[in-house]
mmCIF file of C-alpha atoms in Angstrom:
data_model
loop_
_atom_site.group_PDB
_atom_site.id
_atom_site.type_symbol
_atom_site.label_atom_id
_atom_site.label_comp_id
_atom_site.label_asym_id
_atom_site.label_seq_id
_atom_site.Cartn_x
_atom_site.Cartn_y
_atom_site.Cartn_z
ATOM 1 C CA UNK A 1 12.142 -11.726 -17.655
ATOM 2 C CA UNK A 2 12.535 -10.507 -14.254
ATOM 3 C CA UNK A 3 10.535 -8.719 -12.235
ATOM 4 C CA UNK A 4 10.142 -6.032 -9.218
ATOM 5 C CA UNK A 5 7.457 -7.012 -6.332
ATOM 6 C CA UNK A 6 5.845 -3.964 -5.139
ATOM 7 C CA UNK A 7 3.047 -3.875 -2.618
ATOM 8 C CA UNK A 8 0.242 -1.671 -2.835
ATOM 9 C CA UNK A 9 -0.214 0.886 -0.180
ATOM 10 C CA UNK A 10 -3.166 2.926 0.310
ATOM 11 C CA UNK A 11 -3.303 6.600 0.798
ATOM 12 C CA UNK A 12 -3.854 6.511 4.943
ATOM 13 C CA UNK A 13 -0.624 4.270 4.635
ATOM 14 C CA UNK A 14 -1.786 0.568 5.207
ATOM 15 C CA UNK A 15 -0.701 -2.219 3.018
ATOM 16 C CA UNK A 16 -3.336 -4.270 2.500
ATOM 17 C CA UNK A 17 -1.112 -7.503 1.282
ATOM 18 C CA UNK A 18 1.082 -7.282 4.129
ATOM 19 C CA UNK A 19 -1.746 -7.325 6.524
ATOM 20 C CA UNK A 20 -2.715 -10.323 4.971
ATOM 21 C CA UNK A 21 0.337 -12.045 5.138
ATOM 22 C CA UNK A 22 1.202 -11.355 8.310
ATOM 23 C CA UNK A 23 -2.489 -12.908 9.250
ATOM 24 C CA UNK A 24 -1.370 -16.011 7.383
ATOM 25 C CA UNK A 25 1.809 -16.554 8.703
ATOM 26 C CA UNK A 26 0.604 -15.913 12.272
ATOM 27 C CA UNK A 27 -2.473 -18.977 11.293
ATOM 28 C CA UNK A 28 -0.364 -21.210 8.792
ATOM 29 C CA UNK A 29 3.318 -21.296 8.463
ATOM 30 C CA UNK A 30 3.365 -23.545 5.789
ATOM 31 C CA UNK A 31 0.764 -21.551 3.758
ATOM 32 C CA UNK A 32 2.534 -18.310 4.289
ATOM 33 C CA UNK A 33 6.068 -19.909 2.962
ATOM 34 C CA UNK A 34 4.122 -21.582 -0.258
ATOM 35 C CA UNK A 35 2.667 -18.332 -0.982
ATOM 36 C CA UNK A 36 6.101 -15.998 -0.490
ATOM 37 C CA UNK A 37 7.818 -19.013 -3.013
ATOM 38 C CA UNK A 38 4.682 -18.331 -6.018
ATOM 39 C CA UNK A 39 5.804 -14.912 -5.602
ATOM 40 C CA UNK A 40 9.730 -15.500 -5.795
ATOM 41 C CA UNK A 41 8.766 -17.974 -8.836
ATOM 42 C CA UNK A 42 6.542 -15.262 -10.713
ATOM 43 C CA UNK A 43 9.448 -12.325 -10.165
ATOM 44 C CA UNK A 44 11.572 -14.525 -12.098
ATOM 45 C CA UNK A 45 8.877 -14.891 -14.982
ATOM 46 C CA UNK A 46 7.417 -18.203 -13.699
ATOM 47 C CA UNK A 47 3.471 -17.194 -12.745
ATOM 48 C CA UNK A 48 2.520 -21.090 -13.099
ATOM 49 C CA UNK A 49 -1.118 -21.648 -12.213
ATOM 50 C CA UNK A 50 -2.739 -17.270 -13.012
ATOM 51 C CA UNK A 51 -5.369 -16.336 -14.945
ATOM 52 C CA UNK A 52 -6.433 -12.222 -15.410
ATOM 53 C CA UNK A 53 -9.789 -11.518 -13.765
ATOM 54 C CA UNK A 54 -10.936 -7.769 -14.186
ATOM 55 C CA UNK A 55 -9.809 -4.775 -14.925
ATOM 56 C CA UNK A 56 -6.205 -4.890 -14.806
ATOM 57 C CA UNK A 57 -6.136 -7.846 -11.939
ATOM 58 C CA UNK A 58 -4.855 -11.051 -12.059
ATOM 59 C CA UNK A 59 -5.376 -14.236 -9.863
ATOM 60 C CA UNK A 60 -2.271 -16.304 -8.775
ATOM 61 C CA UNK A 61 -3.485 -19.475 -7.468
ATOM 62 C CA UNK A 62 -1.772 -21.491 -4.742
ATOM 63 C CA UNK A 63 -2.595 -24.748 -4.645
ATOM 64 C CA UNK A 64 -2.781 -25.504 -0.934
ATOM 65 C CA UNK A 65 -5.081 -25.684 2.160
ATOM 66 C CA UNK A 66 -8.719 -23.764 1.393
ATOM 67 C CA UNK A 67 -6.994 -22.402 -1.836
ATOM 68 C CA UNK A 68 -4.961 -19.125 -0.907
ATOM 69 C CA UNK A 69 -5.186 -16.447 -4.019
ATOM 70 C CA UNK A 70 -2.838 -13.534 -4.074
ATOM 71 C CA UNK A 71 -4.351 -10.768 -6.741
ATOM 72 C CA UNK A 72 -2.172 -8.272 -8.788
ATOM 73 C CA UNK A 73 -1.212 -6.248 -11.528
ATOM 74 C CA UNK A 74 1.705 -6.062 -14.059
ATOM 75 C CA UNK A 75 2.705 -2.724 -14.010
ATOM 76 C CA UNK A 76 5.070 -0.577 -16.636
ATOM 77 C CA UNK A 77 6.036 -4.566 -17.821
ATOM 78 C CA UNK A 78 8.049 -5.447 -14.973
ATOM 79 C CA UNK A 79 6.489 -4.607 -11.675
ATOM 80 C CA UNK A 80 4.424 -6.959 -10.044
ATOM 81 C CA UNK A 81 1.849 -4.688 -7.896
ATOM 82 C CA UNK A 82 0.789 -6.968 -4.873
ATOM 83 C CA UNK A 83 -2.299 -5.766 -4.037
ATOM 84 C CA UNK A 84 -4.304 -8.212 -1.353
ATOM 85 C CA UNK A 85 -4.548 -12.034 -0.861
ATOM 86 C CA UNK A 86 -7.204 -14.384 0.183
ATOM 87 C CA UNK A 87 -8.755 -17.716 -0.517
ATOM 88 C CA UNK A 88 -11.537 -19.445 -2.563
ATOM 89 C CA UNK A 89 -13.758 -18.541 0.182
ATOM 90 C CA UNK A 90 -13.620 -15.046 0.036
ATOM 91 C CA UNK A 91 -12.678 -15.088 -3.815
ATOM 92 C CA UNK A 92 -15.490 -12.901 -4.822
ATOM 93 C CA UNK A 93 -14.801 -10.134 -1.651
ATOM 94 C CA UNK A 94 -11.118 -9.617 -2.172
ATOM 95 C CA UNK A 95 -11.262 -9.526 -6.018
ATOM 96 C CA UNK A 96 -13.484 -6.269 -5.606
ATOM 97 C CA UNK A 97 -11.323 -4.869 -3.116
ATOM 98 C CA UNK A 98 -8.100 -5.882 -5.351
ATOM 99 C CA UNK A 99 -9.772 -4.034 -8.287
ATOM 100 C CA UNK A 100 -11.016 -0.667 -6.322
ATOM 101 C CA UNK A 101 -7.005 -0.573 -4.722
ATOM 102 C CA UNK A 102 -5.951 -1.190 -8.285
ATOM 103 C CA UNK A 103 -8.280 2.381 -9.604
ATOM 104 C CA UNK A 104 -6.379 3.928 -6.504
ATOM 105 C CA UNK A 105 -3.304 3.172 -6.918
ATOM 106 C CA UNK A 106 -3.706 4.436 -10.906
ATOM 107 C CA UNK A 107 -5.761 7.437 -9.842
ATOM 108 C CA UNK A 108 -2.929 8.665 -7.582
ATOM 109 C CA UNK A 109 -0.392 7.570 -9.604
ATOM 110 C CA UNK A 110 -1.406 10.220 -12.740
ATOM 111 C CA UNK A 111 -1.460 13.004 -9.685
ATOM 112 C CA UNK A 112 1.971 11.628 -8.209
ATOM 113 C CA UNK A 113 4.936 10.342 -9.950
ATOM 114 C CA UNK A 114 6.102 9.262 -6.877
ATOM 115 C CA UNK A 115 3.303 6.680 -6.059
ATOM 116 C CA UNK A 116 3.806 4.775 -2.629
ATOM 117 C CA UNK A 117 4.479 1.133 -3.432
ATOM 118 C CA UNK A 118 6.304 -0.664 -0.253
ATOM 119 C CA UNK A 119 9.029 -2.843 -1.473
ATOM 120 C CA UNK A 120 8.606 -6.389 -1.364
ATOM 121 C CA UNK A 121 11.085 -8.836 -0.090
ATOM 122 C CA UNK A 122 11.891 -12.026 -1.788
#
């Protein structure tokens, strides 16, 4: 089954997972290419190495470097809601932050049917 990448955007307008990627590509090339292809794999159905964590967030793990995680949500059954990355390091820090954006995004979403998501590109 496909699906739709969405990012999450908060309600002063930032997107915290393009922030992050655009940290990781300007540190790690290779990292930042390995982590756009998990995502391109798990829009087409393939989530390979995920596991849910909390509250509506799951944990796609990519196997490289210090262990980069990108954390999301499946919403409506075909929308992949990107909502931060990180690594094993700061595991613990950006699933909490992944969860509270996740209460947002859910929050304003019951007050406006037309949510912000940014589209992702492939």
């Amino acid at each position: 089954m496909p699906y739709t990448a969405k990012r999450y955007q908060t309600e002063n307008g930032e997107v915290p997972y393009t922030d992050w990627m655009k940290k990781l590509r300007r540190k790690d090339q290779t990292a930042a290419l390995k982590v756009d292809s998990r995502i391109a794999r798990a829009m087409g159905g393939n989530f390979g190495d995920h596991k849910f964590e909390r509250d509506g967030v799951w944990e796609l793990r990519v196997d490289y470097g210090p262990g980069y995680r990108v954390y999301y949500s499946i919403e409506d059954g075909e929308i992949i809601l990107l909502l931060i990355g990180g690594n094993k390091k700061t595991q613990t820090a950006d699933l909490d932050k992944a969860v509270s954006y996740l209460q947002d995004f859910k929050k304003r979403s019951k007050n406006d049917s037309h949510q912000k998501c940014e589209v992702a590109e492939k």
